[in-house]
Short mmCIF file of C-alpha atoms in Angstrom, two decimals:
data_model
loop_
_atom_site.label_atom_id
_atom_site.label_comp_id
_atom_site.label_asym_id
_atom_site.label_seq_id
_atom_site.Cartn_x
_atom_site.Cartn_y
_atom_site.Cartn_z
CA UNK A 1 -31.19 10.69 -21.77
CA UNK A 2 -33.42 9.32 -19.30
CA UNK A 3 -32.78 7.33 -16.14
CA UNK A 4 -33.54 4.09 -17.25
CA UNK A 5 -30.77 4.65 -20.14
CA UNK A 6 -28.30 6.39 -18.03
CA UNK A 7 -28.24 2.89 -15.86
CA UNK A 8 -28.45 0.42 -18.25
CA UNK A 9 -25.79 -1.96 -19.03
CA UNK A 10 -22.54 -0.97 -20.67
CA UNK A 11 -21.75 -2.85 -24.06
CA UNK A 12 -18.65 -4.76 -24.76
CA UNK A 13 -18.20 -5.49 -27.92
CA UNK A 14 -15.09 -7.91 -26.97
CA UNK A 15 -17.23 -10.37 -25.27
CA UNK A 16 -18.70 -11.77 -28.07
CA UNK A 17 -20.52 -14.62 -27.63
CA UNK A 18 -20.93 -13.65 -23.77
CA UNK A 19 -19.04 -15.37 -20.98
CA UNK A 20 -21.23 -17.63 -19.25
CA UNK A 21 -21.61 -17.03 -15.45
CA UNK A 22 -19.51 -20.26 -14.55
CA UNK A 23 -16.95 -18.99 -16.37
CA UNK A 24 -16.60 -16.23 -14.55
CA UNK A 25 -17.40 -17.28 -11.23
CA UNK A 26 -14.46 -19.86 -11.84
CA UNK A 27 -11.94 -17.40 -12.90
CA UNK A 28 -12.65 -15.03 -10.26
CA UNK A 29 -12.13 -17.66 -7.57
CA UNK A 30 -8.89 -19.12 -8.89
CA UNK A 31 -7.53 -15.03 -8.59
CA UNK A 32 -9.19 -14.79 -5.18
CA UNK A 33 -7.43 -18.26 -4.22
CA UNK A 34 -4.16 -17.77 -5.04
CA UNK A 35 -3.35 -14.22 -4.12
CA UNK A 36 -1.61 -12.83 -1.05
CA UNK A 37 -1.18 -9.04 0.14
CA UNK A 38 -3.29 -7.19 -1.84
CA UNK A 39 -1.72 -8.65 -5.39
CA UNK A 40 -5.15 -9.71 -6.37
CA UNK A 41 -6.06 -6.70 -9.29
CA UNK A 42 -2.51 -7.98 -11.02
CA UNK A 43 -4.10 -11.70 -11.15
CA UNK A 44 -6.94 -10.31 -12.35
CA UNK A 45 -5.11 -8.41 -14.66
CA UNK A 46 -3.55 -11.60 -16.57
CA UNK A 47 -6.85 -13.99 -16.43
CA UNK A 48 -9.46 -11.01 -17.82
CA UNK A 49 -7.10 -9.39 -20.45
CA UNK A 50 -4.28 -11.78 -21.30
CA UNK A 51 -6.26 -15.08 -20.82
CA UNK A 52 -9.70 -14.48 -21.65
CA UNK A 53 -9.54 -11.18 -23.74
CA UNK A 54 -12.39 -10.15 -22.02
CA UNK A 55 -11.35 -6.69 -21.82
CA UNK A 56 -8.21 -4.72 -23.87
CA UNK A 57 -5.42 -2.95 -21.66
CA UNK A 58 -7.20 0.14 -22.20
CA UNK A 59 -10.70 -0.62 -20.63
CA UNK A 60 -9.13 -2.40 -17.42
CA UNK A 61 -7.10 0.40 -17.09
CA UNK A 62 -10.11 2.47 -17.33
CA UNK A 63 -12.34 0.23 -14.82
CA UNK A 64 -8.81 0.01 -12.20
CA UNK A 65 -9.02 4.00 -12.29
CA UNK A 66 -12.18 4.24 -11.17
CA UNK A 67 -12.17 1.38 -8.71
CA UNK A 68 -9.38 3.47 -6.97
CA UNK A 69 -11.37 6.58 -7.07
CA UNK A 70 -14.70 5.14 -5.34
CA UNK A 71 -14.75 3.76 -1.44
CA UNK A 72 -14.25 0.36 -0.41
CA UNK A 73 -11.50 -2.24 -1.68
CA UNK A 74 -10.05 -2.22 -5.03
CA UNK A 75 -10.29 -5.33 -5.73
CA UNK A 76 -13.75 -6.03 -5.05
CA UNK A 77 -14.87 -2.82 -7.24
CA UNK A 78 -12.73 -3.65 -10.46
CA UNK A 79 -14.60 -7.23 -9.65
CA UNK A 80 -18.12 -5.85 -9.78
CA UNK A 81 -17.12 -3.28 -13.13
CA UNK A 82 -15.40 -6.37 -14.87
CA UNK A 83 -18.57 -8.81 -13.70
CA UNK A 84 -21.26 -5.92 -15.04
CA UNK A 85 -19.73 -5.40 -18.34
CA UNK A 86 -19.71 -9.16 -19.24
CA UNK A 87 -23.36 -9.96 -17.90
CA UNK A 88 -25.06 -7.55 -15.90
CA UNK A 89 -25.75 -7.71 -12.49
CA UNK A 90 -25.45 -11.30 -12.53
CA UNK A 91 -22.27 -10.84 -13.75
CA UNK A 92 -21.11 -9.09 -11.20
CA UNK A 93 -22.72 -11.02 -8.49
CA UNK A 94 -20.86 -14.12 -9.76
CA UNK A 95 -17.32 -11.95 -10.16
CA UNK A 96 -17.65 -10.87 -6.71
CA UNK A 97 -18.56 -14.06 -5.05
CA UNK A 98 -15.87 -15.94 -6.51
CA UNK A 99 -13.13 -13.56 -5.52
CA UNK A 100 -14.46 -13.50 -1.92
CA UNK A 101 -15.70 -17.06 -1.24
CA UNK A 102 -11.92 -19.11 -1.17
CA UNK A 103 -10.72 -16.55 1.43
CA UNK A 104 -13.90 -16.24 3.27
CA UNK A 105 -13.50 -19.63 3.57
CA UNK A 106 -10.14 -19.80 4.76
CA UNK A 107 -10.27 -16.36 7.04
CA UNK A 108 -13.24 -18.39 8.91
CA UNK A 109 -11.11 -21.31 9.64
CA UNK A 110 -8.31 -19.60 11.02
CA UNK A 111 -10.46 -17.89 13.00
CA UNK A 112 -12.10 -20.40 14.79
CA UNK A 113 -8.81 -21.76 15.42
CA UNK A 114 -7.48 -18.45 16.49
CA UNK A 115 -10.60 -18.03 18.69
CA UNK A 116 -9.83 -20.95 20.87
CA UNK A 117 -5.86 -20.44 21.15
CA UNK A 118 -5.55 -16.54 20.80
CA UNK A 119 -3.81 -16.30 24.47
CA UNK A 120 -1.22 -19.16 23.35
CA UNK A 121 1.98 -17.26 23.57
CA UNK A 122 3.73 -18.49 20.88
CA UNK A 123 1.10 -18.29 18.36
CA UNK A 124 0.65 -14.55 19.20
CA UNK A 125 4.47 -14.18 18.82
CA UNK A 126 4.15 -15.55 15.58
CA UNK A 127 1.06 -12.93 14.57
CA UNK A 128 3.22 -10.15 15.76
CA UNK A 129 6.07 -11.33 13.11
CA UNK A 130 3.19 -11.69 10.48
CA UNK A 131 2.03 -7.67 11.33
CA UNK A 132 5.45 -6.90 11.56
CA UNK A 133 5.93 -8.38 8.19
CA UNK A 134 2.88 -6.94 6.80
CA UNK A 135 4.38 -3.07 7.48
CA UNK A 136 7.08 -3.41 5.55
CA UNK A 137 4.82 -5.07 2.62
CA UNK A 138 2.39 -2.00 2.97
CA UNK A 139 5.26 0.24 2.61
CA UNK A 140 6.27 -0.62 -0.37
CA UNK A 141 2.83 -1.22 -2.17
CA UNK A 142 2.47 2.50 -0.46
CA UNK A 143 5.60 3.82 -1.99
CA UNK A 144 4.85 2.29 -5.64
CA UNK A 145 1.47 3.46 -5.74
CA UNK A 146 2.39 6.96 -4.94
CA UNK A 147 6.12 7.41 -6.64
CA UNK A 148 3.92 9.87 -8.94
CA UNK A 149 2.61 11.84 -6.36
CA UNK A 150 5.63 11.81 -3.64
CA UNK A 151 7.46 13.96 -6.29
CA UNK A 152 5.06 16.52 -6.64
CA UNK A 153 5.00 19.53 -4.08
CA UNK A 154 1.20 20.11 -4.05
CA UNK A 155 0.59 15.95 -3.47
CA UNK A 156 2.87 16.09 -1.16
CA UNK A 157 1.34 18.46 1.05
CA UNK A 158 -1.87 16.50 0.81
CA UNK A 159 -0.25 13.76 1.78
CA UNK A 160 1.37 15.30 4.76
CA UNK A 161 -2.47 16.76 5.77
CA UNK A 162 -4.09 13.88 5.61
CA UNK A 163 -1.37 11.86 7.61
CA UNK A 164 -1.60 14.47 10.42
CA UNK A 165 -5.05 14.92 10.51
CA UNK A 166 -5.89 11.02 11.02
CA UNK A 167 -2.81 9.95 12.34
CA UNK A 168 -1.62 12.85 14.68
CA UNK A 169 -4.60 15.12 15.19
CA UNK A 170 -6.55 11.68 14.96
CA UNK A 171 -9.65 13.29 13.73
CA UNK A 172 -12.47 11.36 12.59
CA UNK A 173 -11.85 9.67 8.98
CA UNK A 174 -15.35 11.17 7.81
CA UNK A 175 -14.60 15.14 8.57
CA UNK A 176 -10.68 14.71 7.06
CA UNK A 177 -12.32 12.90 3.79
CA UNK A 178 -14.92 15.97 4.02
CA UNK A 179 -12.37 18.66 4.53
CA UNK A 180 -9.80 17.75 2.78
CA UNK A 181 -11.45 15.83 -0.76
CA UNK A 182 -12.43 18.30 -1.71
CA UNK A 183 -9.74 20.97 -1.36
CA UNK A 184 -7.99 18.66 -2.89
CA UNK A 185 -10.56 17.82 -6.14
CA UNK A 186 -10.81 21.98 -6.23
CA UNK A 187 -6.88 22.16 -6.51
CA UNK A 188 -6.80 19.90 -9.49
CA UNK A 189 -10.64 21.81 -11.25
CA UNK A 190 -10.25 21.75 -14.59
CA UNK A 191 -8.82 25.19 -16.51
CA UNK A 192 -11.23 27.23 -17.79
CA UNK A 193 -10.14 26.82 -21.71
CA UNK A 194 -8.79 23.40 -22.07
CA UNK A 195 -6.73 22.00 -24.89
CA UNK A 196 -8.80 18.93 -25.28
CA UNK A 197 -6.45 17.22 -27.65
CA UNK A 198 -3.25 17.55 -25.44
CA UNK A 199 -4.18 17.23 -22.44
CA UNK A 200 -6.01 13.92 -23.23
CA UNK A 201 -2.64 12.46 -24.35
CA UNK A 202 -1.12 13.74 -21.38
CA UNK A 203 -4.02 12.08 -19.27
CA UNK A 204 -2.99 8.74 -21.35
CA UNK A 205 0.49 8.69 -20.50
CA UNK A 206 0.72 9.77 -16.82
CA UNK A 207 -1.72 7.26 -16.34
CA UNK A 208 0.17 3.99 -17.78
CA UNK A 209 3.04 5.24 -16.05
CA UNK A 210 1.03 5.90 -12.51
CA UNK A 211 0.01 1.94 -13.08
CA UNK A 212 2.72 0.03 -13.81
CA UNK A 213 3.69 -0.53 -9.86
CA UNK A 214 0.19 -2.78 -10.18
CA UNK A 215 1.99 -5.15 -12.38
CA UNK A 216 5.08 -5.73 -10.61
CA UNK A 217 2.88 -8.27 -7.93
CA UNK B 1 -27.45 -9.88 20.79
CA UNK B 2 -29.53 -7.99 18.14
CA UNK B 3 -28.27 -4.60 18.92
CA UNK B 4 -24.66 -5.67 18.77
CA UNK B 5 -25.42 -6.97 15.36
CA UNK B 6 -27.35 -3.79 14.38
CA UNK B 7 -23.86 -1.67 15.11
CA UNK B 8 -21.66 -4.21 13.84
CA UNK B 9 -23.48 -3.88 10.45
CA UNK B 10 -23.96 0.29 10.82
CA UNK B 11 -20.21 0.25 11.61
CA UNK B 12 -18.79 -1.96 8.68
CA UNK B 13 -21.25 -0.18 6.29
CA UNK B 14 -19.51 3.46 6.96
CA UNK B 15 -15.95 1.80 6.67
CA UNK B 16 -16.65 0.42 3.58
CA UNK B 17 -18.16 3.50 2.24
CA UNK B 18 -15.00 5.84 3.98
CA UNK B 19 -12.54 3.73 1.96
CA UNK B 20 -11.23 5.91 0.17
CA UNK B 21 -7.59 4.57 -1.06
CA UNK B 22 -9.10 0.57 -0.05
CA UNK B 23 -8.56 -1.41 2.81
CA UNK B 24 -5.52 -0.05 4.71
CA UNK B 25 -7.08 3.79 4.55
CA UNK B 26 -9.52 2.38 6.97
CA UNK B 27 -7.68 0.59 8.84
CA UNK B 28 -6.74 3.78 11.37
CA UNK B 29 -10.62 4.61 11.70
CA UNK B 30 -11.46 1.19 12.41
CA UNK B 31 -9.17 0.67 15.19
CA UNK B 32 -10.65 3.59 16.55
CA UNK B 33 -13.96 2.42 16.35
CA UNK B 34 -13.65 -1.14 17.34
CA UNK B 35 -10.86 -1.07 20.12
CA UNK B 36 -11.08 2.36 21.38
CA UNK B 37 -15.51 3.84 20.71
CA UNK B 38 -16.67 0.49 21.43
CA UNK B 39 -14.18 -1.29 23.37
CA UNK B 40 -15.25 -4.55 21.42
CA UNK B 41 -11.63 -5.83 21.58
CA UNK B 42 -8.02 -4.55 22.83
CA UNK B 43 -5.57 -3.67 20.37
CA UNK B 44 -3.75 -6.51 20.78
CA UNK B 45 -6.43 -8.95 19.56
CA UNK B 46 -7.21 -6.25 16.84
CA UNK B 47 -3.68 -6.64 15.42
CA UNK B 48 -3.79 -10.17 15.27
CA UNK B 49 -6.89 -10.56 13.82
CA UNK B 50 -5.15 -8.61 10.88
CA UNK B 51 -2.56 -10.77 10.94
CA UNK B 52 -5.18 -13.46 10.34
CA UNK B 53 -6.40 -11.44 7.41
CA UNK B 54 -2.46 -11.38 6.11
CA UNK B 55 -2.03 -15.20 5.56
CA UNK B 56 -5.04 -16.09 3.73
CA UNK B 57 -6.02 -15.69 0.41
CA UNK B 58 -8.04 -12.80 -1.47
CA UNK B 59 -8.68 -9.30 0.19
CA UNK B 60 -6.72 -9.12 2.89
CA UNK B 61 -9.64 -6.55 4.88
CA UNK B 62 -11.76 -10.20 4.63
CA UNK B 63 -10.54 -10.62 8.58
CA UNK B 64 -13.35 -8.39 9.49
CA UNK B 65 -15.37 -11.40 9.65
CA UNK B 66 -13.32 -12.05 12.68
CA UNK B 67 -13.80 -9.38 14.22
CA UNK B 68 -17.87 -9.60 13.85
CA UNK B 69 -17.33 -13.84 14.94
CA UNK B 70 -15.34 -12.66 18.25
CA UNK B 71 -18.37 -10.44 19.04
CA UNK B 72 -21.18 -12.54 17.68
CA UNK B 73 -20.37 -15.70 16.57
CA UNK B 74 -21.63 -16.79 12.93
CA UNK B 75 -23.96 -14.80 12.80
CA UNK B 76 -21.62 -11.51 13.64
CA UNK B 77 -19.20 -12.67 10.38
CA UNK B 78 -22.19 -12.52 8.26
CA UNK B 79 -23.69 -9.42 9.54
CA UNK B 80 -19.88 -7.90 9.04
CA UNK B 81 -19.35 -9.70 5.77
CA UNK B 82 -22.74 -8.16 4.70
CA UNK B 83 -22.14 -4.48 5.77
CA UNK B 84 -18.46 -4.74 4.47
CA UNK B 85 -19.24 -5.36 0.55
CA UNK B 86 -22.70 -5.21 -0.33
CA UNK B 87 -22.93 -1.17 -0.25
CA UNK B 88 -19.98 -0.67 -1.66
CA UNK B 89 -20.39 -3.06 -4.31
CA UNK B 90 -23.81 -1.51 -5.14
CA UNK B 91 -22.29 2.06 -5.19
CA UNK B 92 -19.54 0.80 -7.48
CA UNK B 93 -22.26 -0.88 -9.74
CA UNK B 94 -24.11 2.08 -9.67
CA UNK B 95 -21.70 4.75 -10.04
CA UNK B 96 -19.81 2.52 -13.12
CA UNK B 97 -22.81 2.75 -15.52
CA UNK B 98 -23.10 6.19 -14.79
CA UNK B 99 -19.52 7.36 -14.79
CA UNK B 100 -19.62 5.57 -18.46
CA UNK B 101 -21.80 8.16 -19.93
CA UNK B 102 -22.22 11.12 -18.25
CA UNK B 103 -18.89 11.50 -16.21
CA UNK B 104 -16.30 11.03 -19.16
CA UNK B 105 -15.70 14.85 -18.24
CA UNK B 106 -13.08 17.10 -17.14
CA UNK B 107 -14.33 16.77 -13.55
CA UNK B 108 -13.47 13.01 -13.59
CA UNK B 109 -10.17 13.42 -14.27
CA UNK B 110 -10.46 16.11 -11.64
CA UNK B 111 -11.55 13.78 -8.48
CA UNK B 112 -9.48 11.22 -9.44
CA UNK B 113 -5.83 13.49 -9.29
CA UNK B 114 -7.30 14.82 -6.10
CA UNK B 115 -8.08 12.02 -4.36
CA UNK B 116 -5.15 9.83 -5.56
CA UNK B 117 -2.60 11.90 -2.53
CA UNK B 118 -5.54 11.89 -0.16
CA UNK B 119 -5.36 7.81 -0.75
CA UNK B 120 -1.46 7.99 -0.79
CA UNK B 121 -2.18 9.97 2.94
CA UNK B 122 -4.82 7.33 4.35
CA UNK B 123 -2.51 4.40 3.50
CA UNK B 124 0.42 5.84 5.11
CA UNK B 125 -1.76 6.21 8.17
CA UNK B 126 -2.86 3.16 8.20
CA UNK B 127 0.78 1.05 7.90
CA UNK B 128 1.54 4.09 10.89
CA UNK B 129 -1.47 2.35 12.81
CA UNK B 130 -0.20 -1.04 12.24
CA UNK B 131 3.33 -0.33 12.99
CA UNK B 132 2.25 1.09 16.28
CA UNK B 133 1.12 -2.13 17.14
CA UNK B 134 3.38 -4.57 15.83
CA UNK B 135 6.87 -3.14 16.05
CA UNK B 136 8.39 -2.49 19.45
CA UNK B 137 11.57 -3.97 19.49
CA UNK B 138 14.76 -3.71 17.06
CA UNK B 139 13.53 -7.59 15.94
CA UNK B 140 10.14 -6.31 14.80
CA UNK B 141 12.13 -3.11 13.17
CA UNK B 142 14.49 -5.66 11.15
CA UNK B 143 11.79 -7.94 9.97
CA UNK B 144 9.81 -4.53 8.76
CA UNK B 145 12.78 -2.96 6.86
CA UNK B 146 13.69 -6.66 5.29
CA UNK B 147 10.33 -7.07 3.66
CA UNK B 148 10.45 -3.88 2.38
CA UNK B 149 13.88 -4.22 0.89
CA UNK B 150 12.86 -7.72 -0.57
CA UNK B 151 9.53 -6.54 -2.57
CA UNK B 152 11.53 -3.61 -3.61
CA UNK B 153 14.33 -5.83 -5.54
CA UNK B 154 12.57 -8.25 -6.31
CA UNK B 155 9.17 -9.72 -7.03
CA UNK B 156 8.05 -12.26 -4.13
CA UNK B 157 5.00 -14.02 -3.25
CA UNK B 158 4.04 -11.44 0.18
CA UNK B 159 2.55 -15.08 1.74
CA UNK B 160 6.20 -16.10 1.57
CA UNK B 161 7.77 -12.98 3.11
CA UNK B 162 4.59 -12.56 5.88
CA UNK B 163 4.83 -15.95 7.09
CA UNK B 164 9.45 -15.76 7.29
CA UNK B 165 7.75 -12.68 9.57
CA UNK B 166 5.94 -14.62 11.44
CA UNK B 167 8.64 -18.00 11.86
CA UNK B 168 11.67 -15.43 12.84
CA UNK B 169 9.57 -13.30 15.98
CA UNK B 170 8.77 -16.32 16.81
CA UNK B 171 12.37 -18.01 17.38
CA UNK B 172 13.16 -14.18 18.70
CA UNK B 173 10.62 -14.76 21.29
CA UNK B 174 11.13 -18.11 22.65
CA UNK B 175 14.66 -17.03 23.55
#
């Protein structure tokens, strides 16, 4: 295959005829509107599969995996994979601008406001509740996200590394990421002589159950 | 002006890029960056600039636009806004086509069960960073352990249970 094939789009055979860009510009902003604390994918989630049938259970599942596996926020990745599948880079362009512009909107406001009162006592008390708050939210979406992996010796030792290294040792993010990915990635290589038919259903099953935290927001 | 621009956009493009695990993985690396490399801000302001980023809508990590308006003005949000997404929505454009047909593989399934505890590691960092700054009394303690034992009974909007946050430290602190 050459390059130019390798990059071009990817088909979806559900979208047929294709969603126009308004559409999904629209939809994208309502989700980016109306979520708080990180519950956008699940929003998401209901308007692209249950709403729109844009995508099946399967493929979001698919396109959540991976935006969890590359840098940068979930949300906006899943955005740009959902937004490329439908139309292309316009697509995408129009998926990610709608889920950004209602809070970019908002986020500005607030801090203007915040720029011009950020020594008033009691609005700083208040900000301290809100992080406060925030810690305990971040917990749980923590603990949900990784029930799979806090039960499993050899996760949890990576998890224990890579807390100590940033958070004790406080080493740069860049050389634990370097380090430690790929210890990691080598930990889980695949075996030499696979049993392709198994372990796919095995790959199937932990993975619906390693999501279903996402739908709980 | 223009080379305070030029880092804020060098220094949003890497955290976006280090992500690994999304917004709060960074978080730890970016307070070291902003409050502590550059001394751009203290800590305090830091933490309530996330706050900021907790009661609005969408991503929460959109508050770095904040962060680049305290340094810059308008122009600083854009630059950060910029640096923030656009990479990393190129290499997730990118990397999705490609993924599709070549990367279907073995080695997929590989990086992703490796990097899913590395994730699991950089969030719990990253709530330890925010703690740090947010919780040093037996009022911030209770208002932490609440949330958490809310979301984990029951489903709740977090805008709900973030601003109750906010409302009760602030009654604790008046008095």
């Amino acid at each position: 295959m050459d390059s130019a094939r390798l990059l071009s789009q990817i088909p979806n055979e559900r979208a047929i005829p294709p969603a126009r860009l308004g559409t999904i510009f629209k939809t994208f902003f309502i989700a980016g509107a109306i979520s708080f604390g990180g519950g956008v994918v699940a929003y998401l989630r209901e308007y692209v599969v249950n709403a729109h049938k844009w995508f099946d259970d399967e493929s979001f599942l698919d396109a959540l995996e991976l935006s969890e596996t590359l840098p940068g926020l979930n949300s906006v990745n899943i955005s740009v994979i959902i937004g490329d599948r439908l139309r292309g880079v316009r697509g995408a362009a129009s998926a990610v601008a709608g889920l950004l512009m209602p809070g970019m909107i908002v986020v500005m406001a607030l801090g203007v406001v915040w720029s011009e009162q950020r020594d008033n006592p009691y609005l700083r008390a208040a900000l301290i509740g809100v992080a406060a708050s925030a810690v305990g939210l971040l917990t749980t979406v923590t603990l949900q996200l990784g029930h799979r992996q806090f039960t499993r010796l050899a996760d949890v030792v990576f998890i224990a590394a890579t807390f100590a290294a940033v958070s004790l040792i406080k080493l740069p993010l860049v050389a634990v990421l370097l380090t430690l990915g790929p210890v990691a990635i080598w930990y889980y290589r695949p075996p030499a002589h696979p049993a392709p038919s198994t372990q796919h259903f095995h790959h199937l099953r932990e993975r619906f159950q390693s999501h279903r935290a996402h739908w709980r927001h | 002006m223009a080379g305070k621009l030029w880092s804020l956009g060098w220094v949003f493009a890497l955290l976006s890029l280090l992500a690994v695990g999304g917004g709060t993985a960074v978080l730890p690396e970016m307070e070291r960056l902003v409050v502590h490399h550059f001394h751009w801000m203290g800590d305090k302001q830091f933490r309530d600039i996330y706050s900021l980023g907790q009661v609005a809508p969408g991503p929460n990590m959109l508050m770095v636009m904040i962060i680049g308006y305290r340094l810059a003005g308008a122009a600083g949000a854009a630059v950060v806004a910029v640096a923030f997404f656009l990479p990393d929505c190129i290499v997730t454009f990118v990397v999705n086509r490609l993924w599709y047909r070549v990367a279907q593989s073995r080695w997929g399934l590989a990086v992703q069960r490796g990097l899913a505890p590395v994730a699991i590691g950089l969030m719990l960092s990253g709530t330890y960073a925010l703690a740090r700054l947010s919780i040093f009394n037996l009022a911030g303690l209770a208002i932490a352990a609440i949330t958490c034992a809310i979301l984990s009974w029951r489903r709740v909007n977090p805008l709900f249970l973030v601003s109750a946050g906010g409302l009760v430290y602030l009654i604790y602190a008046i008095q």
